[in-house]
Coordinates of C-alpha atoms in Angstrom, one line a residue:
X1 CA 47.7 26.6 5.7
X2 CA 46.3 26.3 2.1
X3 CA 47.0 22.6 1.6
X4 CA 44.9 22.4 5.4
X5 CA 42.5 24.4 4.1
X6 CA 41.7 22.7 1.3
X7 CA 42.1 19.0 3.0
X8 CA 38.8 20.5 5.3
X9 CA 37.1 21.5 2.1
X10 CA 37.4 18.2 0.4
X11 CA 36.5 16.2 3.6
X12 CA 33.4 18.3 4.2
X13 CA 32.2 18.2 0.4
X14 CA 32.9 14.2 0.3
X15 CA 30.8 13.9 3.8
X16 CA 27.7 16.6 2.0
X17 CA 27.4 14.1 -1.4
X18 CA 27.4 11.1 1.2
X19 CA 24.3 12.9 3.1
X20 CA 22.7 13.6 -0.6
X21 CA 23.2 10.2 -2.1
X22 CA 21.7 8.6 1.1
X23 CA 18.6 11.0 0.7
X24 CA 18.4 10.2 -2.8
X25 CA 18.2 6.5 -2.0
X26 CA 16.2 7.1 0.9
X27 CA 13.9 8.8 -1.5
X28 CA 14.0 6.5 -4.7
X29 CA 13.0 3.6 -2.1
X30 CA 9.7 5.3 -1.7
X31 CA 8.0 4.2 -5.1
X32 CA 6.7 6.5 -7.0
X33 CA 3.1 4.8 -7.6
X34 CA 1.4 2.0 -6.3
X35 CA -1.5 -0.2 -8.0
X36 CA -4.3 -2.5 -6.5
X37 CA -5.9 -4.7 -8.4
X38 CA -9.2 -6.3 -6.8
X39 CA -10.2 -9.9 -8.7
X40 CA -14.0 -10.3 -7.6
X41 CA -14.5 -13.5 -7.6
X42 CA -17.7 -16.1 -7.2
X43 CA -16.4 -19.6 -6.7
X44 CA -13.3 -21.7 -5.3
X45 CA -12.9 -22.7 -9.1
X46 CA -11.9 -18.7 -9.7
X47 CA -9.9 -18.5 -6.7
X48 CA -7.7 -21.4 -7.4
X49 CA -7.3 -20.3 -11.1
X50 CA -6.0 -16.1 -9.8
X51 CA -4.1 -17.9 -7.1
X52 CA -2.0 -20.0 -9.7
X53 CA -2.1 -17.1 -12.3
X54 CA -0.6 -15.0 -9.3
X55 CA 2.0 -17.3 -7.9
X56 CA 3.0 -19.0 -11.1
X57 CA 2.8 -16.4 -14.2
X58 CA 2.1 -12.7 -13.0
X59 CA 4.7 -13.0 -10.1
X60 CA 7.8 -14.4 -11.8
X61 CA 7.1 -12.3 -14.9
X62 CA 7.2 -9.1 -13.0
X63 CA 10.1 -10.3 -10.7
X64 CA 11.8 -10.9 -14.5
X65 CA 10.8 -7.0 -14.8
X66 CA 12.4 -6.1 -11.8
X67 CA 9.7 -5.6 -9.0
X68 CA 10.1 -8.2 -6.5
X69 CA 7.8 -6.4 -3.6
X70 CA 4.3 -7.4 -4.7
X71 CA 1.7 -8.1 -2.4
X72 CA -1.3 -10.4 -2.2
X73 CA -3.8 -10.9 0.1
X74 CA -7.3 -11.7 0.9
X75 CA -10.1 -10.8 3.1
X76 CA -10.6 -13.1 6.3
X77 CA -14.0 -15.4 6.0
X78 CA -13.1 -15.1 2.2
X79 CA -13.8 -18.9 1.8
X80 CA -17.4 -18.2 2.4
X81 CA -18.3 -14.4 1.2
X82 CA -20.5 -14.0 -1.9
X83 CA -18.0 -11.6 -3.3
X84 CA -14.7 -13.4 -2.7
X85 CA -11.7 -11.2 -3.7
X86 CA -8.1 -11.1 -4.4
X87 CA -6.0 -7.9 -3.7
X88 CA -2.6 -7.6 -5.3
X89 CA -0.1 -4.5 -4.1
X90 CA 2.0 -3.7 -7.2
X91 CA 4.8 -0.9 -6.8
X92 CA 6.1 1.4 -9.6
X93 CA 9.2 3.7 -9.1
X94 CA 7.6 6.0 -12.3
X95 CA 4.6 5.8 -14.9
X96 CA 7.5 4.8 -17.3
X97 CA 8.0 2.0 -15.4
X98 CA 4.3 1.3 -15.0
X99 CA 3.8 1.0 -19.1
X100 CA 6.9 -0.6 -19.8
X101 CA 6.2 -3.3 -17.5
X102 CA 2.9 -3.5 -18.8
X103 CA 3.4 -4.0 -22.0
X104 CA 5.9 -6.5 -21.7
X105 CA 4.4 -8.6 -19.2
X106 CA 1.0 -8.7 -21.0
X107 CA 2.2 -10.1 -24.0
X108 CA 4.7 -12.8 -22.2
X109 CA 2.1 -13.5 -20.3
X110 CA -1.0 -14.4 -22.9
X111 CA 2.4 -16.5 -24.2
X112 CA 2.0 -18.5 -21.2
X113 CA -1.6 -19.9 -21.4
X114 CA -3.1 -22.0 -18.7
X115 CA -6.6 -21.6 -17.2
X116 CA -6.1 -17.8 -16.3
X117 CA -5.4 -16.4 -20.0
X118 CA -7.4 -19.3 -22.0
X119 CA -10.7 -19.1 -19.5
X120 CA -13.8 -19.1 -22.0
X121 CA -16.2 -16.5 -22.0
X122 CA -18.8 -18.7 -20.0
X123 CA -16.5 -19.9 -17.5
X124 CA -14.4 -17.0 -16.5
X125 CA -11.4 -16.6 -13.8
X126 CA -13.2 -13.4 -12.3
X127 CA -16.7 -11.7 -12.6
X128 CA -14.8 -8.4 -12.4
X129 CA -11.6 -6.8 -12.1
X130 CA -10.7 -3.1 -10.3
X131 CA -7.7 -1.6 -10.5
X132 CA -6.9 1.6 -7.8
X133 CA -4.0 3.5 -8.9
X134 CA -2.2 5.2 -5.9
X135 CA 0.5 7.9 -5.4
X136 CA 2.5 7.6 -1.9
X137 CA 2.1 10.1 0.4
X138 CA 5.4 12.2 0.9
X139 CA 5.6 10.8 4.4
X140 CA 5.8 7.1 3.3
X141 CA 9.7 6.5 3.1
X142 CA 9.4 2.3 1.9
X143 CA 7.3 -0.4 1.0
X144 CA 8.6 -3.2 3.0
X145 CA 7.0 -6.4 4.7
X146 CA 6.0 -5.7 8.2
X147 CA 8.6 -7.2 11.2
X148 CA 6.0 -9.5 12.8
X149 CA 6.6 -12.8 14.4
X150 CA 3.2 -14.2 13.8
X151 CA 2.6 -16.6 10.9
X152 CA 0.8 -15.4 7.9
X153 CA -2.3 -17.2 8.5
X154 CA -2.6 -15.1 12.1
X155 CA -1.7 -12.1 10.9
X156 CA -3.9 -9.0 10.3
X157 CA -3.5 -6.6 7.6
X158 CA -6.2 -3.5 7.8
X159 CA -7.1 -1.9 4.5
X160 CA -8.8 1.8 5.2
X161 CA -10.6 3.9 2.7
X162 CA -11.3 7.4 3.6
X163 CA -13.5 9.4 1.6
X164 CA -13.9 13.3 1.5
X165 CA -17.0 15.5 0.5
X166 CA -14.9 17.8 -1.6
X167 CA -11.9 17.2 -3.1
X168 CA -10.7 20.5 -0.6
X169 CA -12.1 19.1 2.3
X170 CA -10.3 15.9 1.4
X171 CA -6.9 17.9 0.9
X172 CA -7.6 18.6 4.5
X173 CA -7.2 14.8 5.3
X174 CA -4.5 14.3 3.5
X175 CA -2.0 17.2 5.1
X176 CA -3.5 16.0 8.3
X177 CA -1.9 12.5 7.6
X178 CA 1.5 14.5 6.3
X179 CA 2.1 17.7 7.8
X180 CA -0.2 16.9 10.4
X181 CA 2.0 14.2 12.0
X182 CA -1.0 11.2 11.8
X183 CA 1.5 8.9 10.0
X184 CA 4.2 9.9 12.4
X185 CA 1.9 9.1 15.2
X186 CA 1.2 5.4 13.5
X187 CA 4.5 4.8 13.5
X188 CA 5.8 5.9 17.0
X189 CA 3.0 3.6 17.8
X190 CA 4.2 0.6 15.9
X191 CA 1.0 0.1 13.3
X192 CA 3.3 -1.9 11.1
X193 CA 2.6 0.3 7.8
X194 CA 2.5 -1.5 4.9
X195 CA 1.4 2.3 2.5
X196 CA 0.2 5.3 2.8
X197 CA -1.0 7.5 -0.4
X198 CA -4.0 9.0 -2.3
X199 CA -6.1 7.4 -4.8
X200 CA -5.6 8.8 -8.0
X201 CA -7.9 6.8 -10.1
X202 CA -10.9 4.1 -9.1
X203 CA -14.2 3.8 -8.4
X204 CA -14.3 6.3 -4.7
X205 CA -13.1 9.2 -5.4
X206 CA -11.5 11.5 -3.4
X207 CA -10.2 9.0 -1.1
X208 CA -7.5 8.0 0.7
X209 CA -5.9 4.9 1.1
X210 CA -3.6 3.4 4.0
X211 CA -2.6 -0.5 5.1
X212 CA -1.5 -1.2 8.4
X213 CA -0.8 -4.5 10.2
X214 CA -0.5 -7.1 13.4
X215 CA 0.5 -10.0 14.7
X216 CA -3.0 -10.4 15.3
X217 CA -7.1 -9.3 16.2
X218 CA -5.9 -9.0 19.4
X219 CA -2.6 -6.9 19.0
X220 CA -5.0 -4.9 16.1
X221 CA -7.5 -3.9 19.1
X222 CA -4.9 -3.2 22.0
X223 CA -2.9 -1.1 19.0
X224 CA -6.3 1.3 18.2
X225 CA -7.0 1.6 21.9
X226 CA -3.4 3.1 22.4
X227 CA -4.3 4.8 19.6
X228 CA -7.5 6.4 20.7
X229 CA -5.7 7.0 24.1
X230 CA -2.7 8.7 22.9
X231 CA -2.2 12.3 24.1
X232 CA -0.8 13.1 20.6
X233 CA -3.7 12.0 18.7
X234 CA -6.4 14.0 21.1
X235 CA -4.4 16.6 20.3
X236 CA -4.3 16.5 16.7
X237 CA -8.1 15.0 16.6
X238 CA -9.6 18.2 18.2
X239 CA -7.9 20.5 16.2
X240 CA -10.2 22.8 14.5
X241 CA -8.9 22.7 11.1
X242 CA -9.3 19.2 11.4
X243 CA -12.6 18.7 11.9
X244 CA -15.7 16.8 9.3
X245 CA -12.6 15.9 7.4
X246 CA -14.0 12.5 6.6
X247 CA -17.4 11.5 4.4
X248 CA -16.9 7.8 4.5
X249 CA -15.3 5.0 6.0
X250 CA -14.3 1.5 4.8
X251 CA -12.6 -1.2 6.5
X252 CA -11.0 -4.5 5.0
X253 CA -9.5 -7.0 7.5
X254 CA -7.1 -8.9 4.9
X255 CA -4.6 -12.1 5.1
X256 CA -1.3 -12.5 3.2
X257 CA -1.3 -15.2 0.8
X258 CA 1.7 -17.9 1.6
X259 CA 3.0 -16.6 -1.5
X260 CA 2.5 -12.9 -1.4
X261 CA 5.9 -10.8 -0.8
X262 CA 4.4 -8.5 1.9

């Protein structure tokens, strides 16, 4: 009976580290931080030069590094805003990883040259840059492109900034989305998540920050109608620990670049 015994044992002990090391790599696919960089821009001079700086220089260099899921995308009618922008999704599986990468990219990079590093003072590639550094929320299990059909230049990507009055009231918002079952509900729901996670540093603060995204405006309307009419979210909505949760709203409606990875 021994030699049975200890056959179950070692069968049940190899099928518990199979169950861990899948929920370790479940969990190290989550990354650890995310970053969003924002190039304002003015003309189609400065878009051209971040859009060859991007594809060309900042991509392969941090693909060299070891992050190959780096988004970029821009906001439809961009061609004709005053304040034209870039957005670029940058994942980091620790703040190690963060400065590492950044302080080996930077210098390979000002190696490189071209109109993006060399751009004079009174002809610059930007008239500002903004960075927003982000930490996942626990629910969040991957960045990954979405599994739409559509091509890129149809598709929708929706950028939301929520904004709290207090930094408690905002805590509210954020167990709401986690606890709460709000990202669940997105997902049942098939919003195509491209993140989920607070903002830890940038210019609205506290806020939260999500990205979601469709085949297209229509599929983005008939998904926030099932939305609005799900029994789920009436539920949760009317809660009354939920309630006044919100200061602030922003909404971006955003493209993927040809080039971007997401």
């Amino acid at each position: 009976m021994k030699p049975l015994h200890f056959l179950i044992f070692t069968v049940l002990l190899l099928l518990g580290m199979g169950r861990g090391n899948a929920a370790s790599t479940a969990l190290a696919a989550r990354p650890a931080y995310l970053e969003l960089k924002v190039y304002h821009l003015k003309t189609s001079r400065q878009e051209a030069v971040i859009d060859s700086f991007l594809q060309n220089q900042y991509m392969p260099a941090l693909r060299t590094a070891g992050i190959t899921k780096i988004g970029v995308f821009k906001p439809i009618g961009n061609d004709t805003a005053a304040d034209r922008r870039i957005y670029v999704l940058t994942p980091y599986s620790s703040l190690k990883q963060w400065e590492k990468v950044g302080q080996e990219t930077t210098a390979k990079l000002l190696a490189t040259g071209g109109g993006y590093v060399n751009a004079a003072h009174t002809n610059s590639a930007y008239s500002r840059l903004e960075t927003v550094f982000i930490k996942p929320f626990e629910q969040m299990t991957d960045l990954v492109a979405p599994q739409l059909e559509a091509p890129k230049n149809e598709r929708v990507y929706e950028l939301r900034s929520y904004e709290g009055a207090s930094e408690k009231i905002f805590r509210n918002k954020v167990q709401m989305f986690n606890a709460g079952g709000e990202i669940k509900l997105f997902s049942r729901l098939g919003f195509n998540a491209i993140f989920y996670g607070e903002v830890l540093f940038g210019s609205k603060m506290p806020n939260l920050l999500y990205m979601t995204s469709f085949a297209n405006m229509q599929a983005r309307e008939a998904h926030w109608k099932s939305f609005g009419n799900d029994p789920e979210w009436k539920k949760l909505s009317s809660l009354p620990e939920y309630q006044n949760n919100v200061s602030h709203i922003d909404i971006m409606f955003l493209r993927p670049t040809g080039y971007s990875g997401l």
